[in-house]
Amino acid sequence: MEGKTILLGNGSFGAREGEKYLGLFGLEGKVTLTDSELSNAVDALKNGQIDGFVTAGSYPALNVIEAAAISTTSLPVVAYTKSAMSDDTAYLLTKTFWEQRDDMGSAAAWWNGISPDMIANITDAHRLYQR
């Protein structure tokens, strides 16, 4: 990404996370940050004004759906706990989530974007899901 132009937006959670990750990836000062509204991000990406943008939006947010038509990447959001939680409690929380996911998806469509095949991205949780 070095030398690329990135739109972070201003003052949002996504902008703060984007700044943090640019630092973590050693890209601070190595990318050009453009000053534009996040609402312009997809159009700016499509017409080549920027090389990428950071958003904390979730499916089915309009900018996420529009960006999905382009080659994109994303960062999953995961809930973690301390290792002090018992396996039985972790199992109950996980079981309850999957039993209620469809109902939650009726209330907020972005829950429908979560599928069991995404679990492979979370190696520590994979063992519990196999059980």
Short mmCIF file of N, CA and C in Angstrom, two decimals, residues 1-43:
data_model
loop_
_atom_site.label_atom_id
_atom_site.label_comp_id
_atom_site.label_asym_id
_atom_site.label_seq_id
_atom_site.Cartn_x
_atom_site.Cartn_y
_atom_site.Cartn_z
N MET A 1 0.81 -1.20 0.00
CA MET A 1 0.00 0.00 0.00
C MET A 1 0.85 1.27 0.00
N GLU A 2 2.14 1.11 0.19
CA GLU A 2 3.00 2.28 0.21
C GLU A 2 2.85 3.06 -1.09
N GLY A 3 2.68 4.37 -0.95
CA GLY A 3 2.53 5.23 -2.12
C GLY A 3 1.10 5.36 -2.61
N LYS A 4 0.16 4.67 -2.00
CA LYS A 4 -1.24 4.71 -2.41
C LYS A 4 -1.98 5.85 -1.73
N THR A 5 -3.14 6.20 -2.26
CA THR A 5 -3.99 7.25 -1.71
C THR A 5 -5.19 6.59 -1.02
N ILE A 6 -5.35 6.90 0.26
CA ILE A 6 -6.39 6.27 1.07
C ILE A 6 -7.31 7.34 1.65
N LEU A 7 -8.61 7.05 1.64
CA LEU A 7 -9.60 7.92 2.27
C LEU A 7 -9.99 7.29 3.60
N LEU A 8 -9.78 8.02 4.68
CA LEU A 8 -10.15 7.53 6.01
C LEU A 8 -11.46 8.13 6.52
N GLY A 9 -11.87 9.25 5.98
CA GLY A 9 -13.01 9.97 6.55
C GLY A 9 -12.51 10.81 7.71
N ASN A 10 -13.40 11.46 8.39
CA ASN A 10 -13.00 12.36 9.48
C ASN A 10 -13.76 12.05 10.75
N GLY A 11 -13.04 11.80 11.84
CA GLY A 11 -13.64 11.69 13.16
C GLY A 11 -14.49 10.47 13.44
N SER A 12 -14.55 9.53 12.54
CA SER A 12 -15.39 8.35 12.75
C SER A 12 -14.57 7.23 13.41
N PHE A 13 -15.27 6.22 13.88
CA PHE A 13 -14.60 5.03 14.42
C PHE A 13 -13.71 4.41 13.35
N GLY A 14 -14.23 4.30 12.12
CA GLY A 14 -13.44 3.73 11.03
C GLY A 14 -12.18 4.52 10.75
N ALA A 15 -12.27 5.84 10.82
CA ALA A 15 -11.09 6.69 10.58
C ALA A 15 -10.04 6.46 11.66
N ARG A 16 -10.50 6.38 12.91
CA ARG A 16 -9.56 6.13 14.01
C ARG A 16 -8.91 4.75 13.87
N GLU A 17 -9.69 3.75 13.51
CA GLU A 17 -9.14 2.41 13.32
C GLU A 17 -8.18 2.38 12.13
N GLY A 18 -8.55 3.08 11.05
CA GLY A 18 -7.67 3.14 9.88
C GLY A 18 -6.33 3.75 10.22
N GLU A 19 -6.35 4.85 10.97
CA GLU A 19 -5.09 5.48 11.39
C GLU A 19 -4.27 4.52 12.24
N LYS A 20 -4.92 3.83 13.14
CA LYS A 20 -4.23 2.87 14.01
C LYS A 20 -3.56 1.77 13.19
N TYR A 21 -4.29 1.22 12.23
CA TYR A 21 -3.74 0.12 11.44
C TYR A 21 -2.66 0.57 10.48
N LEU A 22 -2.76 1.78 9.97
CA LEU A 22 -1.65 2.28 9.14
C LEU A 22 -0.37 2.31 9.96
N GLY A 23 -0.49 2.72 11.23
CA GLY A 23 0.67 2.72 12.11
C GLY A 23 1.16 1.31 12.40
N LEU A 24 0.24 0.41 12.70
CA LEU A 24 0.62 -0.97 13.01
C LEU A 24 1.29 -1.67 11.82
N PHE A 25 0.87 -1.32 10.62
CA PHE A 25 1.44 -1.93 9.41
C PHE A 25 2.66 -1.19 8.91
N GLY A 26 3.11 -0.17 9.65
CA GLY A 26 4.31 0.57 9.26
C GLY A 26 4.09 1.47 8.06
N LEU A 27 2.85 1.89 7.84
CA LEU A 27 2.53 2.71 6.67
C LEU A 27 2.29 4.18 7.00
N GLU A 28 2.42 4.55 8.26
CA GLU A 28 2.23 5.94 8.65
C GLU A 28 3.24 6.82 7.91
N GLY A 29 2.74 7.83 7.20
CA GLY A 29 3.61 8.70 6.42
C GLY A 29 4.02 8.13 5.08
N LYS A 30 3.59 6.90 4.79
CA LYS A 30 3.96 6.25 3.52
C LYS A 30 2.79 6.14 2.55
N VAL A 31 1.61 6.57 3.02
CA VAL A 31 0.44 6.63 2.15
C VAL A 31 -0.06 8.07 2.17
N THR A 32 -0.76 8.45 1.12
CA THR A 32 -1.37 9.77 1.06
C THR A 32 -2.79 9.65 1.58
N LEU A 33 -3.13 10.44 2.59
CA LEU A 33 -4.49 10.46 3.12
C LEU A 33 -5.24 11.60 2.47
N THR A 34 -6.35 11.28 1.82
CA THR A 34 -7.14 12.29 1.15
C THR A 34 -8.21 12.82 2.09
N ASP A 35 -8.53 14.07 1.97
CA ASP A 35 -9.51 14.72 2.82
C ASP A 35 -10.82 14.83 2.05
N SER A 36 -11.71 13.90 2.27
CA SER A 36 -12.99 13.89 1.59
C SER A 36 -14.00 13.21 2.50
N GLU A 37 -15.25 13.40 2.21
CA GLU A 37 -16.30 12.75 2.97
C GLU A 37 -16.36 11.27 2.59
N LEU A 38 -16.59 10.42 3.57
CA LEU A 38 -16.68 8.99 3.34
C LEU A 38 -17.81 8.64 2.38
N SER A 39 -18.82 9.48 2.31
CA SER A 39 -19.93 9.23 1.39
C SER A 39 -19.48 9.25 -0.07
N ASN A 40 -18.33 9.86 -0.35
CA ASN A 40 -17.79 9.90 -1.72
C ASN A 40 -16.82 8.76 -2.01
N ALA A 41 -16.59 7.89 -1.05
CA ALA A 41 -15.52 6.90 -1.15
C ALA A 41 -15.67 5.94 -2.33
N VAL A 42 -16.84 5.36 -2.51
CA VAL A 42 -17.00 4.36 -3.57
C VAL A 42 -16.81 4.99 -4.94
N ASP A 43 -17.41 6.16 -5.17
CA ASP A 43 -17.22 6.84 -6.45
C ASP A 43 -15.76 7.21 -6.68
#
